CSV table of C-alpha atoms in Angstrom, one decimal:
chain,number,residue,atom,x,y,z
U,6,MET,CA,0.0,0.0,0.0
U,7,LEU,CA,2.8,2.4,0.8
U,8,PHE,CA,4.4,1.7,-2.6
U,9,LEU,CA,1.2,2.4,-4.4
U,10,LYS,CA,0.7,5.7,-2.5
U,11,GLU,CA,4.2,6.8,-3.4
U,12,CYS,CA,3.6,5.9,-7.0
U,13,LYS,CA,0.4,7.9,-7.0
U,14,LYS,CA,2.3,10.9,-5.6
U,15,VAL,CA,4.9,10.6,-8.3
U,16,ILE,CA,2.5,10.2,-11.2
U,17,PHE,CA,0.2,13.1,-10.3
U,18,SER,CA,3.1,15.5,-9.7
U,19,MET,CA,3.9,18.3,-12.1
U,20,THR,CA,7.5,17.4,-12.2
U,21,PHE,CA,6.7,13.9,-13.4
U,22,VAL,CA,4.5,15.3,-16.2
U,23,LEU,CA,7.4,17.5,-17.2
U,24,TYR,CA,9.7,14.5,-17.2
U,25,VAL,CA,7.3,12.5,-19.4
U,26,VAL,CA,6.9,15.4,-21.8
U,27,THR,CA,10.7,15.9,-22.2
U,28,VAL,CA,11.3,12.2,-22.7
U,29,ALA,CA,8.6,12.0,-25.4
U,30,ALA,CA,9.9,15.2,-27.0
U,31,MET,CA,13.5,14.0,-27.1
U,32,TYR,CA,12.4,10.6,-28.6
U,33,VAL,CA,10.1,12.0,-31.2
U,34,THR,CA,12.3,14.9,-32.4
U,35,GLN,CA,15.7,13.2,-32.3
U,36,PHE,CA,15.2,9.5,-32.8
U,37,VAL,CA,12.0,9.0,-34.7
U,38,HIS,CA,12.2,12.2,-36.8
U,39,ASP,CA,12.9,11.4,-40.5
U,40,ARG,CA,14.1,7.8,-39.7
U,41,ILE,CA,14.5,5.9,-43.0
U,42,PRO,CA,16.0,2.4,-43.7
U,43,ILE,CA,19.7,2.0,-44.3
U,44,ALA,CA,20.4,1.9,-48.0
U,45,LYS,CA,23.0,-0.4,-49.6
U,46,PRO,CA,25.8,1.6,-51.2
U,47,ARG,CA,25.7,1.6,-55.0
U,48,GLN,CA,29.1,1.8,-56.7
U,49,GLU,CA,27.9,3.9,-59.6
U,50,THR,CA,27.0,6.9,-57.4
U,51,GLY,CA,30.7,7.5,-56.4
U,52,GLU,CA,29.6,8.9,-53.1
U,53,TYR,CA,29.5,6.7,-50.0
U,54,GLY,CA,29.5,9.1,-47.1
U,55,MET,CA,32.2,10.3,-44.9
U,56,THR,CA,34.3,8.6,-42.2
U,57,VAL,CA,36.7,9.7,-39.6
U,58,ARG,CA,40.3,8.5,-39.7
U,59,GLU,CA,43.0,9.3,-37.2
U,60,ASP,CA,45.5,9.7,-40.0
U,61,PRO,CA,48.3,12.3,-39.2
U,62,GLY,CA,48.7,12.9,-42.9
U,63,VAL,CA,45.1,14.1,-43.1
U,64,ILE,CA,44.7,15.8,-39.7
U,65,MET,CA,47.9,17.8,-39.4
U,66,PRO,CA,47.7,20.0,-42.6
U,67,VAL,CA,44.0,20.7,-42.1
U,68,ALA,CA,44.3,21.6,-38.4
U,69,VAL,CA,47.3,23.9,-39.0
U,70,GLU,CA,45.5,25.7,-41.8
U,71,SER,CA,42.5,26.2,-39.6
U,72,LEU,CA,44.6,27.5,-36.6
U,73,LEU,CA,46.6,29.9,-38.8
U,74,GLY,CA,43.3,31.2,-40.3
U,75,ASP,CA,41.9,31.8,-36.8
U,76,TYR,CA,45.0,33.6,-35.7
U,77,LEU,CA,45.0,35.9,-38.7
U,78,SER,CA,41.3,36.6,-38.3
U,79,GLY,CA,41.9,37.4,-34.6
U,80,SER,CA,39.1,35.1,-33.2
U,81,TYR,CA,38.7,31.5,-32.3
U,82,PRO,CA,35.4,29.6,-32.3
U,83,ALA,CA,34.9,27.4,-29.2
U,84,TYR,CA,32.1,25.7,-27.2
U,85,PRO,CA,33.4,25.7,-23.6
U,86,LEU,CA,30.0,25.0,-22.1
U,87,LEU,CA,28.0,23.8,-25.1
U,88,PHE,CA,27.3,27.4,-26.1
U,89,TYR,CA,29.2,29.1,-28.9
U,90,LYS,CA,31.9,31.6,-27.9
U,91,ASN,CA,34.0,33.8,-30.1
U,92,VAL,CA,37.3,33.9,-28.2
U,93,LYS,CA,39.7,36.9,-28.5
U,94,LEU,CA,43.2,36.4,-27.0
U,95,GLN,CA,45.0,38.8,-24.8
U,96,GLU,CA,48.4,40.1,-26.1
U,97,ASP,CA,50.5,37.7,-24.1
U,98,GLU,CA,48.2,34.8,-25.2
U,99,ARG,CA,48.4,36.0,-28.8
U,100,LEU,CA,52.2,36.0,-28.7
U,101,GLU,CA,52.2,32.4,-27.3
U,102,MET,CA,49.8,31.3,-30.0
U,103,ARG,CA,52.1,32.9,-32.6
U,104,ALA,CA,55.1,30.9,-31.1
U,105,ILE,CA,53.0,27.7,-31.6
U,106,LEU,CA,52.3,28.6,-35.2
U,107,GLU,CA,56.0,29.4,-35.8
U,108,GLU,CA,56.8,25.9,-34.8
U,109,LEU,CA,54.0,24.4,-36.9
U,110,THR,CA,54.6,26.4,-40.1
U,111,GLY,CA,58.3,27.3,-40.1
U,112,LEU,CA,57.3,30.9,-40.6
U,113,SER,CA,58.7,33.7,-38.4
U,114,GLY,CA,56.5,35.8,-36.2
U,115,GLU,CA,57.2,38.8,-38.4
U,116,GLU,CA,56.2,36.9,-41.5
U,117,ILE,CA,52.9,35.8,-40.0
U,118,ASP,CA,51.9,39.2,-38.6
U,119,GLY,CA,53.1,41.0,-41.7
U,120,PHE,CA,50.9,39.0,-44.1
U,121,ASP,CA,48.3,41.4,-45.4
U,122,GLY,CA,46.5,39.2,-48.0
U,123,PHE,CA,44.5,37.1,-45.6
U,124,ARG,CA,41.0,36.2,-46.8
U,125,GLU,CA,38.5,33.9,-45.0
U,126,ALA,CA,36.8,31.1,-46.9
U,127,GLY,CA,33.0,31.4,-47.5
U,128,TYR,CA,30.3,32.4,-49.8
U,129,PHE,CA,30.1,36.1,-50.7
U,130,SER,CA,27.8,38.2,-52.8
U,131,GLY,CA,28.0,41.5,-54.6
U,132,GLY,CA,26.5,43.2,-57.6
U,133,LEU,CA,23.8,41.9,-60.0
U,134,ASP,CA,24.0,39.9,-63.1
U,135,GLU,CA,22.4,40.8,-66.5
U,136,GLU,CA,19.0,39.6,-65.3
U,137,GLY,CA,19.2,41.5,-62.0
U,138,ASN,CA,19.9,38.6,-59.7
U,139,PRO,CA,22.5,38.8,-56.9
U,140,VAL,CA,25.9,37.4,-57.9
U,141,THR,CA,27.2,34.9,-55.3
U,142,TRP,CA,30.6,33.1,-55.3
U,143,TYR,CA,32.7,30.9,-53.0
U,144,GLN,CA,36.1,32.1,-51.9
U,145,GLU,CA,38.9,29.9,-50.7
U,146,THR,CA,41.0,30.8,-47.7
U,147,VAL,CA,44.1,32.9,-48.6
U,148,LEU,CA,47.0,32.3,-46.3
U,149,PRO,CA,50.8,32.8,-46.4
U,150,ARG,CA,52.7,30.0,-48.0
U,151,TYR,CA,54.2,27.6,-45.5
U,152,SER,CA,55.1,23.9,-45.1
U,153,LEU,CA,55.0,21.6,-42.1
U,154,PRO,CA,58.4,20.8,-40.7
U,155,GLU,CA,59.6,17.4,-41.9
U,156,ASP,CA,60.6,16.4,-38.4
U,157,LEU,CA,57.3,17.2,-36.8
U,158,THR,CA,55.9,14.1,-35.1
U,159,TYR,CA,52.2,13.5,-34.5
U,160,GLU,CA,52.8,13.3,-30.7
U,161,HIS,CA,54.5,16.7,-30.7
U,162,PHE,CA,51.8,18.1,-33.0
U,163,CYS,CA,49.1,17.0,-30.5
U,164,GLY,CA,51.0,18.6,-27.6
U,165,LEU,CA,51.1,21.9,-29.5
U,166,MET,CA,47.4,21.7,-30.3
U,167,GLU,CA,46.6,21.0,-26.6
U,168,ARG,CA,48.5,24.2,-25.8
U,169,ALA,CA,46.5,26.1,-28.3
U,170,ASP,CA,43.3,24.7,-26.9
U,171,ARG,CA,44.2,25.8,-23.4
U,172,LEU,CA,45.0,29.3,-24.6
U,173,ILE,CA,41.6,29.5,-26.2
U,174,GLY,CA,40.0,28.4,-22.9
U,175,GLY,CA,39.0,24.8,-23.8
U,176,GLY,CA,36.1,23.6,-25.9
U,177,SER,CA,37.8,24.3,-29.2
U,178,SER,CA,38.5,21.9,-32.2
U,179,TYR,CA,42.2,21.8,-31.3
U,180,ALA,CA,41.9,19.6,-28.2
U,181,ALA,CA,43.9,16.4,-28.9
U,182,SER,CA,40.8,14.2,-28.3
U,183,ARG,CA,38.8,16.2,-30.9
U,184,LEU,CA,41.4,16.4,-33.6
U,185,PRO,CA,40.2,13.3,-35.5
U,186,ASP,CA,36.5,14.3,-35.5
U,187,SER,CA,37.3,17.9,-36.4
U,188,PHE,CA,40.0,17.4,-39.0
U,189,GLY,CA,40.1,13.7,-39.9
U,190,LEU,CA,36.9,13.5,-42.0
U,191,VAL,CA,37.6,11.8,-45.3
U,192,PRO,CA,35.3,10.2,-48.0
U,193,MET,CA,34.6,6.5,-47.6
U,194,THR,CA,35.6,4.1,-50.3
U,195,TYR,CA,33.0,1.8,-51.8
U,196,GLU,CA,34.7,-1.2,-50.2
U,197,GLU,CA,34.6,0.5,-46.8
U,198,ALA,CA,30.9,1.5,-47.2
U,199,LEU,CA,29.9,-2.0,-48.3
U,200,GLU,CA,31.8,-3.7,-45.5
U,201,GLU,CA,30.1,-1.4,-42.9
U,202,TYR,CA,26.7,-2.1,-44.4
U,203,GLU,CA,27.1,-5.8,-44.5
U,204,SER,CA,28.4,-5.9,-40.9
U,205,LEU,CA,25.4,-3.8,-39.8
U,206,MET,CA,22.7,-5.7,-41.6
U,207,THR,CA,22.9,-8.9,-39.6
U,208,PRO,CA,19.9,-9.8,-37.3
U,209,GLU,CA,21.8,-9.2,-34.1
U,210,GLU,CA,23.8,-6.1,-35.1
U,211,LEU,CA,20.9,-4.3,-36.7
U,212,GLY,CA,18.9,-4.3,-33.5
U,213,LYS,CA,21.9,-3.3,-31.4
U,214,ALA,CA,22.7,-0.4,-33.8
U,215,TYR,CA,19.3,1.2,-33.5
U,216,LEU,CA,19.1,0.6,-29.7
U,217,ARG,CA,22.6,2.3,-29.3
U,218,LEU,CA,21.3,5.3,-31.2
U,219,HIS,CA,18.1,5.2,-29.1
U,220,CYS,CA,20.1,5.2,-25.9
U,221,ASP,CA,22.4,7.9,-27.1
U,222,TYR,CA,19.5,10.3,-27.4
U,223,MET,CA,17.5,9.2,-24.3
U,224,GLY,CA,20.6,9.2,-22.1
U,225,ILE,CA,21.0,12.9,-22.7
U,226,ASP,CA,17.5,13.5,-21.2
U,227,LEU,CA,17.8,10.9,-18.4
U,228,ALA,CA,21.1,12.4,-17.2
U,229,VAL,CA,19.3,15.4,-15.8
U,230,MET,CA,15.5,15.2,-15.8
U,231,PRO,CA,15.0,12.6,-13.0
U,232,VAL,CA,16.4,15.1,-10.5
U,233,PHE,CA,13.3,17.3,-11.0
U,234,VAL,CA,11.0,14.4,-10.1
U,235,ALA,CA,13.1,13.3,-7.1
U,236,ALA,CA,13.5,16.7,-5.7
U,237,GLY,CA,9.9,17.5,-6.1
U,238,LEU,CA,8.8,14.3,-4.4
U,239,TRP,CA,11.2,14.7,-1.5
U,240,GLN,CA,10.0,18.3,-1.0
U,241,LEU,CA,6.3,17.3,-1.2
U,242,ASP,CA,6.0,16.3,2.5
U,243,LYS,CA,7.4,19.7,3.6
U,244,ARG,CA,4.9,21.6,1.4
U,245,ALA,CA,2.0,19.5,2.7
U,246,ARG,CA,3.1,19.9,6.3
U,247,MET,CA,3.3,16.1,6.8
U,248,GLN,CA,6.5,16.1,8.8
U,249,ALA,CA,4.8,15.3,12.1
U,250,LEU,CA,3.2,12.2,10.6
U,251,ILE,CA,6.3,11.0,8.9
U,252,TYR,CA,8.6,11.4,11.9
U,253,THR,CA,6.3,9.5,14.2
U,254,ARG,CA,5.5,6.6,11.9
U,255,LYS,CA,6.4,3.2,13.2
U,256,SER,CA,7.8,2.2,9.7
U,257,SER,CA,11.6,2.2,9.5
U,258,GLY,CA,13.4,4.9,7.6
U,259,VAL,CA,14.8,2.2,5.3
U,260,ARG,CA,11.2,1.2,4.4
U,261,ILE,CA,10.0,4.7,3.9
U,262,VAL,CA,12.9,6.0,1.9
U,263,GLY,CA,13.4,2.7,0.0
U,264,THR,CA,9.8,2.5,-1.0
U,265,ARG,CA,9.7,6.1,-2.2
U,266,TYR,CA,12.9,5.6,-4.2
U,267,LEU,CA,11.6,2.4,-5.8
U,268,ALA,CA,8.4,4.3,-6.7
U,269,LEU,CA,10.4,7.1,-8.3
U,270,VAL,CA,12.6,4.7,-10.3
U,271,GLY,CA,9.7,2.5,-11.3
U,272,CYS,CA,7.5,5.3,-12.5
U,273,MET,CA,10.3,7.0,-14.4
U,274,THR,CA,11.3,3.8,-16.1
U,275,VAL,CA,7.9,3.1,-17.6
U,276,PRO,CA,8.0,5.9,-20.2
U,277,VAL,CA,11.5,4.8,-21.2
U,278,LEU,CA,10.3,1.2,-21.6
U,279,LEU,CA,7.4,2.5,-23.8
U,280,THR,CA,9.8,4.3,-26.1
U,281,MET,CA,12.0,1.3,-26.3
U,282,ALA,CA,9.0,-0.9,-27.2
U,283,TYR,CA,8.0,1.5,-29.9
U,284,THR,CA,11.6,1.4,-31.3
U,285,VAL,CA,11.4,-2.4,-31.5
U,286,TYR,CA,8.0,-2.1,-33.3
U,287,SER,CA,8.9,0.7,-35.7
U,288,ILE,CA,12.3,-0.8,-36.7
U,289,GLY,CA,10.8,-4.2,-37.2
U,290,ARG,CA,8.3,-2.7,-39.6
U,291,MET,CA,11.1,-0.8,-41.4
U,292,TYR,CA,12.9,-4.1,-42.1
U,293,PRO,CA,10.1,-6.7,-42.6
U,294,GLN,CA,12.5,-9.1,-44.4
U,295,THR,CA,15.1,-9.1,-41.7
U,296,PRO,CA,14.5,-11.3,-38.6
U,297,ILE,CA,16.0,-8.8,-36.1
U,298,SER,CA,17.3,-10.4,-32.8
U,299,TRP,CA,16.6,-7.9,-30.0
U,300,GLY,CA,17.6,-9.9,-26.9
U,301,SER,CA,21.2,-8.7,-26.3
U,302,GLY,CA,20.4,-5.2,-27.6
U,303,LEU,CA,17.5,-4.8,-25.1
U,304,GLY,CA,19.8,-6.0,-22.3
U,305,MET,CA,22.4,-3.4,-23.3
U,306,ALA,CA,19.8,-0.7,-23.5
U,307,LEU,CA,18.6,-1.3,-20.0
U,308,LEU,CA,22.2,-1.5,-18.7
U,309,TRP,CA,22.8,1.9,-20.5
U,310,LEU,CA,19.7,3.8,-19.3
U,311,LEU,CA,18.7,2.4,-15.9
U,312,PRO,CA,21.9,3.5,-14.0
U,313,ASP,CA,21.2,7.1,-15.2
U,314,ILE,CA,17.7,7.1,-13.5
U,315,LEU,CA,19.1,5.4,-10.4
U,316,ALA,CA,22.0,7.8,-9.9
U,317,VAL,CA,20.3,11.1,-10.8
U,318,SER,CA,17.3,10.2,-8.6
U,319,ALA,CA,19.4,9.2,-5.6
U,320,LEU,CA,21.6,12.3,-5.8
U,321,GLY,CA,18.5,14.5,-6.2
U,322,ALA,CA,16.9,12.9,-3.1
U,323,LEU,CA,20.1,13.2,-1.0
U,324,LEU,CA,20.8,16.9,-1.9
U,325,THR,CA,17.1,17.8,-1.3
U,326,GLU,CA,17.2,16.1,2.1
U,327,LEU,CA,20.5,17.8,2.9
U,328,PHE,CA,19.8,21.3,1.5
U,329,SER,CA,17.0,22.1,-0.9
U,330,PRO,CA,15.4,21.0,-4.2
U,331,LEU,CA,16.7,24.0,-6.0
U,332,LEU,CA,20.3,23.2,-5.0
U,333,ALA,CA,19.8,19.6,-6.1
U,334,ILE,CA,18.6,20.7,-9.5
U,335,PHE,CA,21.4,23.2,-9.8
U,336,VAL,CA,24.2,20.8,-8.9
U,337,GLN,CA,22.8,18.1,-11.3
U,338,GLY,CA,22.4,20.6,-14.0
U,339,ILE,CA,26.1,21.7,-13.7
U,340,TRP,CA,27.3,18.1,-13.8
U,341,TRP,CA,25.1,17.4,-16.8
U,342,PHE,CA,26.4,20.4,-18.7
U,343,LEU,CA,30.0,19.6,-18.0
U,344,ALA,CA,29.6,15.9,-18.9
U,345,LEU,CA,27.8,16.6,-22.1
U,346,ASP,CA,30.4,19.2,-23.2
U,347,ARG,CA,33.4,16.9,-22.5
U,348,THR,CA,32.0,13.7,-24.0
U,349,GLN,CA,32.7,12.9,-27.7
U,350,LEU,CA,29.6,12.6,-29.9
U,351,THR,CA,30.5,9.1,-31.1
U,352,GLY,CA,32.7,6.7,-29.0
U,353,GLY,CA,32.6,8.8,-25.9
U,354,VAL,CA,32.8,6.1,-23.3
U,355,ALA,CA,34.9,6.9,-20.3
U,356,ARG,CA,35.4,4.5,-17.4
U,357,PHE,CA,33.9,7.0,-15.0
U,358,GLY,CA,31.4,9.8,-15.8
U,359,LEU,CA,27.8,10.6,-16.3
U,360,GLN,CA,27.4,10.5,-20.1
U,361,VAL,CA,27.9,7.7,-22.6
U,362,ARG,CA,27.7,8.7,-26.2
U,363,HIS,CA,27.6,6.7,-29.5
U,364,ASN,CA,25.7,8.9,-32.0
U,365,SER,CA,26.0,6.5,-35.0
U,366,LEU,CA,24.3,3.5,-36.4
U,367,GLY,CA,27.6,2.2,-37.5
U,368,LYS,CA,31.1,2.0,-36.0
U,369,ALA,CA,30.2,-1.3,-34.2
U,370,THR,CA,33.9,-2.2,-34.0
U,371,LEU,CA,34.6,1.0,-32.0
U,372,TRP,CA,31.7,0.2,-29.7
U,373,ARG,CA,32.9,-3.3,-29.0
U,374,SER,CA,36.4,-2.0,-28.2
U,375,GLN,CA,34.9,0.2,-25.5
U,376,TRP,CA,32.6,-2.5,-23.9
U,377,GLY,CA,34.8,-2.8,-20.8
U,378,ASN,CA,34.7,1.0,-20.3
U,379,PHE,CA,30.9,0.9,-20.7
U,380,LEU,CA,30.4,-1.8,-18.1
U,381,CYS,CA,32.7,0.0,-15.6
U,382,ASN,CA,30.9,3.3,-16.2
U,383,ARG,CA,27.4,1.9,-15.6
U,384,LEU,CA,28.6,-0.1,-12.6
U,385,ALA,CA,30.2,3.1,-11.1
U,386,LEU,CA,27.0,5.0,-11.5
U,387,THR,CA,25.0,2.2,-9.9
U,388,VAL,CA,27.4,2.1,-6.9
U,389,LEU,CA,27.1,5.9,-6.6
U,390,ALA,CA,23.3,5.6,-6.6
U,391,MET,CA,23.4,3.0,-3.8
U,392,LEU,CA,25.8,5.1,-1.7
U,393,ALA,CA,23.6,8.3,-2.1
U,394,LEU,CA,20.5,6.3,-1.2
U,395,ALA,CA,22.2,4.9,1.9
U,396,LEU,CA,23.3,8.4,3.0
U,397,THR,CA,19.7,9.6,2.4
U,398,VAL,CA,18.3,6.8,4.7
U,399,TRP,CA,20.9,7.5,7.4
U,400,LEU,CA,20.2,11.3,7.3
U,401,TYR,CA,16.4,10.7,7.2
U,402,GLU,CA,16.5,8.3,10.1
U,403,SER,CA,18.8,10.5,12.3
U,404,ARG,CA,16.6,13.5,11.8
U,405,ARG,CA,13.5,11.4,12.3
U,406,LYS,CA,14.7,10.1,15.7
U,407,GLY,CA,15.7,13.5,16.9
U,408,ARG,CA,12.6,15.3,15.7
U,409,GLY,CA,10.2,12.4,16.3
U,410,GLU,CA,10.6,12.5,20.1
U,411,ARG,CA,10.1,16.3,20.2
U,412,MET,CA,7.0,16.0,18.0
U,413,ARG,CA,5.5,13.2,20.1
U,414,ARG,CA,5.9,15.3,23.2
U,415,ARG,CA,4.4,18.3,21.4
U,416,MET,CA,1.4,16.3,20.1
U,417,LYS,CA,0.9,14.9,23.6
U,418,ASP,CA,0.9,18.4,25.2
U,419,GLU,CA,-1.5,19.6,22.5
U,420,ARG,CA,-4.0,16.7,23.4
U,421,ARG,CA,-3.7,17.5,27.1
U,422,ASN,CA,-4.4,21.2,26.4
U,423,SER,CA,-7.4,20.4,24.4
U,424,ASP,CA,-8.7,18.2,27.2
U,425,GLY,CA,-8.1,20.9,29.8
U,426,GLU,CA,-5.0,19.0,31.1
U,427,GLY,CA,-2.5,21.8,30.5
U,428,PRO,CA,0.1,22.7,33.1
U,429,GLU,CA,-2.0,25.4,34.8
U,430,ASN,CA,-4.9,22.9,35.4
U,431,ARG,CA,-2.5,20.2,36.7
U,432,ASN,CA,-1.1,22.7,39.2
U,433,LEU,CA,-4.6,23.6,40.4
U,434,ARG,CA,-5.2,20.0,41.1
């Protein structure tokens, strides 16, 4: 009965409605939107998509050209906290950046600063043609002539790029971990595209591929939204002035907190399971000729998403019990922002952290190589959830014991006063 009462409180709360709406919105707009079957590559098209290669011969020239262009333009694009920022360097930082470019290009500082023919790449328009239509053209980047030093190793190059990223303030394309994704994009060959297609279109891998993408999008939402529901439920008793009843209950703190936590997790898991069921249904209809095997993929999906709900809910409950719901939401929001900003879009699987990312239907080999990190990450989040829940129980029970005795005495005095048994009447007797 206590579990059902807690479930009812969760379901009819505004924070749970907000949670359901955001989960549905994320699923519909990101995963379901414009989803079409994977097409087999055709050799006659000559275009098979792009792939990322950590090839120094590809990355180094493109990255140096980009950094030199940013230096000459005087601004550096970056995303330090997910939001775009146009960074301008101070004079001492500019000189340090120039020293990095001297080492990368073989040019002197005077040659770099003295170049006056710089032009940025992009589309430009000006004037009208004979029919009165605007004239538009594409302009290539114009930079001073240079060549990469022959003795420049990729390891030293990555170190110089890390220095450049720190000067910019972080969040730029020049961080060593982002170099392949930013500057290693190359066209796929037909053989590569066909090999990826055939490895993906097996009954087991096809289900896993779509569930990985499903979890990638849903994990973004589940890494922050459960804190609203948990904080709201833990604050509900205070708003309803139920403290006296709670602190004098005969039920143990473990039972009260545990039941409430299970109700939270259970109710918030249901919408996630519904989206997962619809994914299985819709992808099955998309590939009617392929007998998709969903078993191991569904196990992976639960292992991916459930620890998010467990950890975020437990931390929300603990911080609300310790401080306030607003602080719980603020702390979780900061953690979510930082984790999302520092995690790679595809293949971002650290051994410890909040976010797991694999925003691709392909790259199954990369995912399998990170399976150990994935298990460690999800186990660490689950352990964190259990520790936070244990602290919440301890804190709840310690406050309950201290306040419970005072509240019982107060309630007893109030009953005596209502029966005419107050201190003054007892003295008269």
